[in-house]
Tab-separated table of C-alpha atoms in Angstrom:
chain	number	residue	atom	x	y	z
A	75	UNK	CA	-10.123	-14.414	-46.380
A	76	UNK	CA	-8.288	-17.040	-48.444
A	77	UNK	CA	-5.302	-19.084	-47.369
A	78	UNK	CA	-3.159	-17.084	-49.770
A	79	UNK	CA	-4.097	-13.769	-48.108
A	80	UNK	CA	-3.373	-15.201	-44.653
A	81	UNK	CA	-0.023	-16.390	-45.908
A	82	UNK	CA	0.874	-12.984	-47.311
A	83	UNK	CA	0.259	-11.336	-43.926
A	84	UNK	CA	2.674	-13.595	-42.063
A	85	UNK	CA	5.784	-11.635	-41.112
A	86	UNK	CA	9.129	-12.955	-42.214
A	87	UNK	CA	10.473	-13.613	-38.675
A	88	UNK	CA	7.394	-15.106	-37.155
A	89	UNK	CA	7.193	-15.118	-33.374
A	90	UNK	CA	7.426	-18.341	-31.444
A	91	UNK	CA	5.880	-18.853	-28.002
A	92	UNK	CA	9.302	-18.042	-26.560
A	93	UNK	CA	9.239	-14.589	-28.193
A	94	UNK	CA	5.964	-13.769	-26.459
A	95	UNK	CA	7.424	-15.059	-23.209
A	96	UNK	CA	10.482	-12.831	-23.759
A	97	UNK	CA	8.104	-9.820	-23.625
A	98	UNK	CA	7.727	-10.573	-19.912
A	99	UNK	CA	11.468	-9.983	-19.289
A	100	UNK	CA	12.153	-13.394	-17.700
A	101	UNK	CA	15.423	-12.299	-16.101
A	102	UNK	CA	13.776	-9.399	-14.283
A	103	UNK	CA	10.929	-11.751	-13.436
A	104	UNK	CA	13.338	-14.114	-11.668
A	105	UNK	CA	14.346	-11.262	-9.334
A	106	UNK	CA	10.665	-10.467	-8.748
A	107	UNK	CA	9.903	-14.111	-7.966
A	108	UNK	CA	12.798	-14.430	-5.538
A	109	UNK	CA	12.199	-11.193	-3.607
A	110	UNK	CA	8.420	-11.693	-3.511
A	111	UNK	CA	8.946	-15.218	-2.227
A	112	UNK	CA	11.238	-13.979	0.555
A	113	UNK	CA	8.740	-11.252	1.491
A	114	UNK	CA	5.950	-13.814	1.606
A	115	UNK	CA	7.875	-16.413	3.618
A	116	UNK	CA	9.316	-13.878	6.064
A	117	UNK	CA	5.890	-12.431	6.888
A	118	UNK	CA	4.400	-13.375	10.256
A	119	UNK	CA	1.488	-15.798	10.131
A	120	UNK	CA	1.155	-18.693	7.787
A	121	UNK	CA	-0.351	-19.147	4.387
A	122	UNK	CA	-1.351	-22.355	2.620
A	123	UNK	CA	1.539	-23.554	0.387
A	124	UNK	CA	-0.647	-23.635	-2.727
A	125	UNK	CA	-1.918	-20.105	-2.091
A	126	UNK	CA	1.700	-18.998	-1.510
A	127	UNK	CA	2.657	-20.552	-4.853
A	128	UNK	CA	-0.257	-18.824	-6.604
A	129	UNK	CA	0.562	-15.470	-4.965
A	130	UNK	CA	4.192	-15.608	-6.141
A	131	UNK	CA	3.076	-16.690	-9.622
A	132	UNK	CA	0.585	-13.811	-9.943
A	133	UNK	CA	3.132	-11.290	-8.653
A	134	UNK	CA	5.591	-12.628	-11.257
A	135	UNK	CA	2.970	-12.403	-14.020
A	136	UNK	CA	2.151	-8.827	-12.936
A	137	UNK	CA	5.851	-7.956	-13.085
A	138	UNK	CA	6.115	-9.623	-16.489
A	139	UNK	CA	3.044	-7.763	-17.752
A	140	UNK	CA	4.610	-4.434	-16.805
A	141	UNK	CA	7.726	-5.557	-18.721
A	142	UNK	CA	5.600	-6.182	-21.824
A	143	UNK	CA	3.992	-2.734	-21.504
A	144	UNK	CA	7.466	-1.229	-21.061
A	145	UNK	CA	8.588	-2.897	-24.311
A	146	UNK	CA	5.443	-1.648	-26.043
A	147	UNK	CA	6.093	1.965	-25.064
A	148	UNK	CA	9.890	1.896	-25.420
A	149	UNK	CA	10.119	0.057	-28.751
A	150	UNK	CA	11.591	3.167	-30.414
A	151	UNK	CA	14.398	3.355	-27.839
A	152	UNK	CA	14.953	-0.411	-27.888
A	153	UNK	CA	15.534	-0.233	-31.634
A	154	UNK	CA	18.504	2.108	-31.141
A	155	UNK	CA	20.283	0.445	-28.212
A	156	UNK	CA	22.479	-2.571	-28.942
A	157	UNK	CA	21.529	-4.148	-25.594
A	158	UNK	CA	17.823	-4.155	-26.519
A	159	UNK	CA	17.900	-4.442	-30.319
A	160	UNK	CA	17.152	-8.149	-30.290
A	161	UNK	CA	14.008	-7.813	-28.150
A	162	UNK	CA	10.820	-9.200	-29.773
A	163	UNK	CA	9.425	-5.848	-31.028
A	164	UNK	CA	12.580	-4.256	-32.509
A	165	UNK	CA	13.518	-7.579	-34.115
A	166	UNK	CA	10.136	-7.556	-35.890
A	167	UNK	CA	8.833	-10.778	-34.364
A	168	UNK	CA	6.047	-9.256	-32.273
A	169	UNK	CA	4.021	-6.146	-33.114
A	170	UNK	CA	3.564	-3.256	-30.646
A	171	UNK	CA	-0.177	-3.906	-30.596
A	172	UNK	CA	0.357	-7.524	-29.606
A	173	UNK	CA	2.732	-6.503	-26.804
A	174	UNK	CA	0.190	-3.950	-25.535
A	175	UNK	CA	-2.648	-6.484	-25.614
A	176	UNK	CA	-0.586	-9.119	-23.790
A	177	UNK	CA	0.641	-6.572	-21.215
A	178	UNK	CA	-2.835	-5.225	-20.445
A	179	UNK	CA	-4.482	-8.646	-20.317
A	180	UNK	CA	-1.873	-10.121	-18.004
A	181	UNK	CA	-1.892	-6.991	-15.805
A	182	UNK	CA	-5.624	-7.215	-15.161
A	183	UNK	CA	-5.525	-10.992	-14.816
A	184	UNK	CA	-2.645	-10.985	-12.314
A	185	UNK	CA	-4.191	-8.281	-10.109
A	186	UNK	CA	-7.656	-9.868	-10.044
A	187	UNK	CA	-6.259	-13.342	-9.418
A	188	UNK	CA	-3.943	-12.140	-6.623
A	189	UNK	CA	-6.931	-10.407	-5.015
A	190	UNK	CA	-9.029	-13.572	-5.210
A	191	UNK	CA	-6.209	-15.821	-4.022
A	192	UNK	CA	-4.977	-13.663	-1.118
A	193	UNK	CA	-6.412	-10.229	-0.322
A	194	UNK	CA	-7.301	-6.997	-2.108
A	195	UNK	CA	-4.640	-4.937	-0.334
A	196	UNK	CA	-1.896	-7.065	-1.917
A	197	UNK	CA	-3.725	-6.894	-5.254
A	198	UNK	CA	-3.951	-3.099	-5.005
A	199	UNK	CA	-0.243	-2.907	-4.233
A	200	UNK	CA	0.503	-5.058	-7.295
A	201	UNK	CA	-1.716	-2.822	-9.448
A	202	UNK	CA	0.147	0.215	-8.123
A	203	UNK	CA	3.488	-1.474	-8.903
A	204	UNK	CA	2.443	-2.045	-12.526
A	205	UNK	CA	1.120	1.526	-12.766
A	206	UNK	CA	4.329	2.908	-11.259
A	207	UNK	CA	6.610	0.998	-13.630
A	208	UNK	CA	4.600	1.678	-16.790
A	209	UNK	CA	3.234	5.183	-16.265
A	210	UNK	CA	5.510	6.873	-13.713
A	211	UNK	CA	8.815	5.328	-14.819
A	212	UNK	CA	8.466	4.292	-18.481
A	213	UNK	CA	6.141	7.003	-19.791
A	214	UNK	CA	7.119	9.903	-17.577
A	215	UNK	CA	10.475	9.783	-15.792
A	216	UNK	CA	12.656	7.713	-18.116
A	217	UNK	CA	12.786	10.260	-20.934
A	218	UNK	CA	12.549	13.343	-18.727
A	219	UNK	CA	14.963	13.297	-15.806
A	220	UNK	CA	18.411	11.867	-15.057
A	221	UNK	CA	16.957	10.766	-11.696
A	222	UNK	CA	14.718	8.351	-13.662
A	223	UNK	CA	16.352	5.250	-12.271
A	224	UNK	CA	16.199	6.476	-8.667
A	225	UNK	CA	12.442	7.015	-8.529
A	226	UNK	CA	11.684	4.340	-11.118
A	227	UNK	CA	13.622	1.830	-9.047
A	228	UNK	CA	10.677	1.795	-6.657
A	229	UNK	CA	8.780	-0.365	-9.143
A	230	UNK	CA	11.316	-3.152	-8.770
A	231	UNK	CA	11.306	-2.725	-5.007
A	232	UNK	CA	7.604	-3.429	-4.451
A	233	UNK	CA	7.526	-7.260	-4.965
A	234	UNK	CA	8.698	-8.220	-1.423
A	235	UNK	CA	6.124	-5.762	-0.036
A	236	UNK	CA	3.420	-7.381	-2.157
A	237	UNK	CA	4.541	-10.827	-0.971
A	238	UNK	CA	4.435	-9.635	2.653
A	239	UNK	CA	1.007	-8.053	2.120
A	240	UNK	CA	-0.297	-11.284	0.572
A	241	UNK	CA	0.124	-12.917	3.999
A	242	UNK	CA	-0.508	-10.060	6.427
A	243	UNK	CA	-2.883	-7.868	4.433
A	244	UNK	CA	-0.796	-4.779	5.246
A	245	UNK	CA	2.640	-3.198	5.486
A	246	UNK	CA	5.143	-3.087	8.332
A	247	UNK	CA	8.611	-1.757	9.168
A	248	UNK	CA	10.166	-4.984	7.864
A	249	UNK	CA	8.408	-4.887	4.500
A	250	UNK	CA	9.208	-1.193	4.079
A	251	UNK	CA	12.877	-1.934	4.839
A	252	UNK	CA	12.933	-4.725	2.226
A	253	UNK	CA	11.450	-2.220	-0.220
A	254	UNK	CA	14.071	0.370	0.752
A	255	UNK	CA	16.906	-2.129	0.333
A	256	UNK	CA	16.032	-2.739	-3.340
A	257	UNK	CA	15.141	0.933	-3.851
A	258	UNK	CA	18.586	2.095	-2.667
A	259	UNK	CA	20.371	-0.772	-4.431
A	260	UNK	CA	18.946	0.034	-7.876
A	261	UNK	CA	20.813	3.331	-8.551
A	262	UNK	CA	24.380	2.054	-7.899
A	263	UNK	CA	23.546	-1.193	-9.704
A	264	UNK	CA	22.196	0.561	-12.785
A	265	UNK	CA	24.631	3.469	-12.882
A	266	UNK	CA	27.550	1.001	-12.803
A	267	UNK	CA	26.019	-0.591	-15.915
A	268	UNK	CA	25.645	2.840	-17.510
A	269	UNK	CA	29.315	3.632	-16.963
A	270	UNK	CA	30.352	0.873	-19.350
A	271	UNK	CA	27.345	1.158	-21.733
A	272	UNK	CA	27.847	4.890	-22.309
A	273	UNK	CA	27.062	5.307	-25.992
A	274	UNK	CA	23.895	3.206	-25.884
A	275	UNK	CA	21.811	5.616	-23.787
A	276	UNK	CA	23.325	8.646	-25.486
A	277	UNK	CA	22.305	7.336	-28.910
A	278	UNK	CA	18.781	6.626	-27.678
A	279	UNK	CA	18.436	10.109	-26.158
A	280	UNK	CA	17.632	8.789	-22.688
A	281	UNK	CA	18.782	11.366	-20.101
A	282	UNK	CA	20.771	9.008	-17.919
A	283	UNK	CA	22.860	10.712	-15.257
A	284	UNK	CA	26.208	9.980	-16.949
A	285	UNK	CA	24.894	11.465	-20.212
A	286	UNK	CA	23.523	14.683	-18.683
A	287	UNK	CA	25.963	15.304	-15.801
A	288	UNK	CA	29.028	13.322	-16.741
A	289	UNK	CA	30.743	10.238	-15.417
A	290	UNK	CA	32.406	11.943	-12.419
A	291	UNK	CA	29.024	13.015	-11.013
A	292	UNK	CA	27.689	9.502	-11.631
A	293	UNK	CA	30.589	8.040	-9.631
A	294	UNK	CA	29.792	10.449	-6.760
A	295	UNK	CA	26.161	9.357	-6.850
A	296	UNK	CA	27.133	5.675	-6.832
A	297	UNK	CA	29.215	6.241	-3.703
A	298	UNK	CA	26.528	8.209	-1.835
A	299	UNK	CA	23.775	5.696	-2.625
A	300	UNK	CA	26.051	2.783	-1.693
A	301	UNK	CA	26.760	4.342	1.716
A	302	UNK	CA	23.059	4.951	2.359
A	303	UNK	CA	22.292	1.429	1.185
A	304	UNK	CA	24.858	-0.038	3.590
A	305	UNK	CA	23.229	1.746	6.544
A	306	UNK	CA	19.775	0.431	5.601
A	307	UNK	CA	20.986	-3.086	4.826
A	308	UNK	CA	22.766	-3.458	8.165
A	309	UNK	CA	19.948	-1.856	10.178
A	310	UNK	CA	17.533	-4.441	8.776
A	311	UNK	CA	19.437	-7.070	10.777
A	312	UNK	CA	17.896	-5.675	13.995
A	313	UNK	CA	14.276	-6.136	12.948
A	314	UNK	CA	12.150	-9.270	13.350
A	315	UNK	CA	13.347	-10.673	9.997
A	316	UNK	CA	17.043	-10.267	10.898
A	317	UNK	CA	19.442	-12.335	12.978
A	318	UNK	CA	23.074	-13.402	13.187
A	319	UNK	CA	23.135	-14.924	9.708
A	320	UNK	CA	21.698	-11.819	8.097
A	321	UNK	CA	23.918	-9.506	10.139
A	322	UNK	CA	27.059	-11.409	9.111
A	323	UNK	CA	26.076	-11.417	5.436
A	324	UNK	CA	25.107	-7.734	5.542
A	325	UNK	CA	28.346	-6.599	7.202
A	326	UNK	CA	30.583	-8.586	4.833
A	327	UNK	CA	28.668	-7.773	1.642
A	328	UNK	CA	28.319	-4.085	2.452
A	329	UNK	CA	31.997	-3.764	3.320
A	330	UNK	CA	32.890	-5.201	-0.108
A	331	UNK	CA	30.219	-3.125	-1.872
A	332	UNK	CA	31.318	0.129	-0.229
A	333	UNK	CA	34.972	-0.674	-1.023
A	334	UNK	CA	33.947	-1.223	-4.660
A	335	UNK	CA	32.055	2.081	-4.778
A	336	UNK	CA	35.032	3.938	-3.262
A	337	UNK	CA	37.367	2.367	-5.798
A	338	UNK	CA	35.075	3.437	-8.676
A	339	UNK	CA	34.781	6.926	-7.156
A	340	UNK	CA	38.583	7.336	-7.129
A	341	UNK	CA	38.993	6.389	-10.785
A	342	UNK	CA	39.400	8.746	-13.706
A	343	UNK	CA	37.882	8.310	-17.174
A	344	UNK	CA	41.334	7.482	-18.539
A	345	UNK	CA	41.781	4.658	-16.030
A	346	UNK	CA	38.359	3.252	-16.904
A	347	UNK	CA	39.107	3.290	-20.622
A	348	UNK	CA	42.543	1.750	-20.036
A	349	UNK	CA	41.198	-1.413	-18.388
A	350	UNK	CA	37.921	-1.468	-20.330
A	351	UNK	CA	35.798	-0.614	-17.229
A	352	UNK	CA	36.966	-3.699	-15.397
A	353	UNK	CA	36.027	-2.439	-11.915
A	354	UNK	CA	32.657	-1.065	-13.025
A	355	UNK	CA	31.830	-4.405	-14.612
A	356	UNK	CA	32.866	-6.373	-11.534
A	357	UNK	CA	30.922	-3.925	-9.289
A	358	UNK	CA	27.838	-4.469	-11.456
A	359	UNK	CA	28.248	-8.249	-11.307
A	360	UNK	CA	28.787	-8.139	-7.548
A	361	UNK	CA	25.649	-6.030	-7.086
A	362	UNK	CA	23.549	-8.970	-8.331
A	363	UNK	CA	25.190	-11.303	-5.814
A	364	UNK	CA	24.756	-8.602	-3.136
A	365	UNK	CA	20.980	-8.512	-3.500
A	366	UNK	CA	20.668	-12.270	-3.862
A	367	UNK	CA	22.640	-12.930	-0.659
A	368	UNK	CA	20.760	-10.323	1.399
A	369	UNK	CA	17.406	-11.848	0.533
A	370	UNK	CA	18.924	-15.331	0.759
A	371	UNK	CA	20.025	-14.520	4.328
A	372	UNK	CA	16.485	-13.425	5.257
A	373	UNK	CA	15.241	-16.700	3.826
A	374	UNK	CA	17.848	-18.633	5.828
A	375	UNK	CA	16.713	-16.893	9.036
A	376	UNK	CA	13.123	-17.928	8.302
A	377	UNK	CA	14.074	-21.496	7.386
A	378	UNK	CA	16.215	-22.008	10.491
A	379	UNK	CA	13.859	-20.311	12.966
A	380	UNK	CA	11.891	-23.525	13.746
A	381	UNK	CA	15.179	-25.146	14.829
A	382	UNK	CA	16.061	-22.284	17.124
A	383	UNK	CA	18.870	-21.099	14.842
A	384	UNK	CA	17.304	-18.207	12.907
A	385	UNK	CA	16.358	-14.774	14.228
A	386	UNK	CA	17.498	-13.165	17.481
B	114	UNK	CA	-16.123	-35.688	-46.642
B	115	UNK	CA	-12.478	-34.806	-47.103
B	116	UNK	CA	-10.734	-32.361	-44.832
B	117	UNK	CA	-8.542	-29.918	-46.739
B	118	UNK	CA	-4.823	-30.491	-46.463
B	119	UNK	CA	-3.275	-28.709	-43.493
B	120	UNK	CA	-1.801	-25.365	-44.435
B	121	UNK	CA	1.915	-24.785	-43.981
B	122	UNK	CA	0.955	-21.935	-41.624
B	123	UNK	CA	-0.621	-24.376	-39.157
B	124	UNK	CA	2.492	-26.532	-39.067
B	125	UNK	CA	4.683	-23.490	-38.533
B	126	UNK	CA	2.519	-22.197	-35.680
B	127	UNK	CA	2.151	-25.561	-33.958
B	128	UNK	CA	4.713	-24.707	-31.267
B	129	UNK	CA	3.059	-21.392	-30.473
B	130	UNK	CA	-0.427	-22.915	-30.358
B	131	UNK	CA	0.802	-25.723	-28.140
B	132	UNK	CA	2.365	-23.160	-25.770
B	133	UNK	CA	-0.893	-21.209	-25.510
B	134	UNK	CA	-2.880	-24.422	-24.977
B	135	UNK	CA	-0.561	-25.562	-22.179
B	136	UNK	CA	-0.661	-22.109	-20.537
B	137	UNK	CA	-4.474	-22.131	-20.600
B	138	UNK	CA	-4.604	-25.691	-19.269
B	139	UNK	CA	-2.225	-24.719	-16.442
B	140	UNK	CA	-4.474	-21.752	-15.623
B	141	UNK	CA	-7.529	-24.020	-15.396
B	142	UNK	CA	-5.639	-26.412	-13.087
B	143	UNK	CA	-4.551	-23.429	-10.979
B	144	UNK	CA	-8.146	-22.196	-10.638
B	145	UNK	CA	-9.299	-25.662	-9.673
B	146	UNK	CA	-6.544	-25.973	-7.081
B	147	UNK	CA	-7.320	-22.557	-5.610
B	148	UNK	CA	-11.014	-23.400	-5.397
B	149	UNK	CA	-10.332	-26.721	-3.650
B	150	UNK	CA	-7.983	-25.065	-1.122
B	151	UNK	CA	-10.364	-22.176	-0.427
B	152	UNK	CA	-13.429	-24.392	-0.064
B	153	UNK	CA	-11.572	-26.883	2.146
B	154	UNK	CA	-10.394	-24.076	4.448
B	155	UNK	CA	-13.909	-22.665	4.646
B	156	UNK	CA	-13.026	-19.319	3.069
B	157	UNK	CA	-16.432	-19.134	1.404
B	158	UNK	CA	-18.434	-19.776	4.572
B	159	UNK	CA	-20.461	-16.842	5.947
B	160	UNK	CA	-18.589	-14.775	8.553
B	161	UNK	CA	-20.855	-16.034	11.373
B	162	UNK	CA	-19.972	-19.671	10.590
B	163	UNK	CA	-16.238	-18.827	10.457
B	164	UNK	CA	-16.521	-16.999	13.807
B	165	UNK	CA	-18.233	-20.031	15.326
B	166	UNK	CA	-15.502	-22.351	14.052
B	167	UNK	CA	-12.835	-20.097	15.571
B	168	UNK	CA	-14.566	-19.975	18.939
B	169	UNK	CA	-14.977	-23.746	18.859
């Protein structure tokens, strides 16, 4: 192959290293890193700091790999939605085949390395997380049912469980509750986003709840899930990873979150259009702070425990 | 012997190649670190030796 033929095959918008990194969904990865780290640090029993670092890194790479496989499979949808149009595949910088190869390679690498660094239970849980996100959510549920985000949300809820398992080699009430917290948080978080990104999903033909059942039903669902979430979030305060700090944060944050959900529930479409979905947008923004502070409070309990301040 | 002039393609892909090289180097360092930690802690010792160490 001559230089000229190589040159002719180079796409116009050639990918940089950053474009390949973008396949791993860095913003989602930051949530994975944070929750996995909290799960790992809150787990009983110690782990060497370097092994803890490696475990969090491999969990993050596994999460990123599933993001790349999601972009590979969903490139047709991403092309239609304005929110995802600039992703590496729809923008023509990375090919689908490249995304698939990167996703598969990093998936296998992250699972094997987590197994070697910690234990094979944690590695199996990470493999299941990747499988759940790519096959169950992306390939199956996303284009089939308006409950896609409810069941698919489990994929994003596994990282703290994997972190916990990396230390203990198993699951416990605490790790299941951390999983449930993210699992129940995902629907109100995502449906709030959907309420002000209406046309995007409709154009892409993704059966999101507000597209198939309307915005009023979506508001009802947001309220119900927020109430269930509040019960779980507060109850977690009375387990071994809870304490006064967590309880205070949980009560305050859930009171605000429930008030936000009630206020969205009482609104009509006309009111939403009139103020350009102001409350939905602020509810969505607050949901990010909500999750960050809950896991931050667990971390604070762990950090202060040696000084007799954390825990019960 | 003269080396051919570097193609424009190589210059353009320098950043990407450098990124891959650094990622691979970081992976090697990570493997080395893991090995040192595991060997130091005695993770690769036979179970009987580990049991003996635990019992003192």
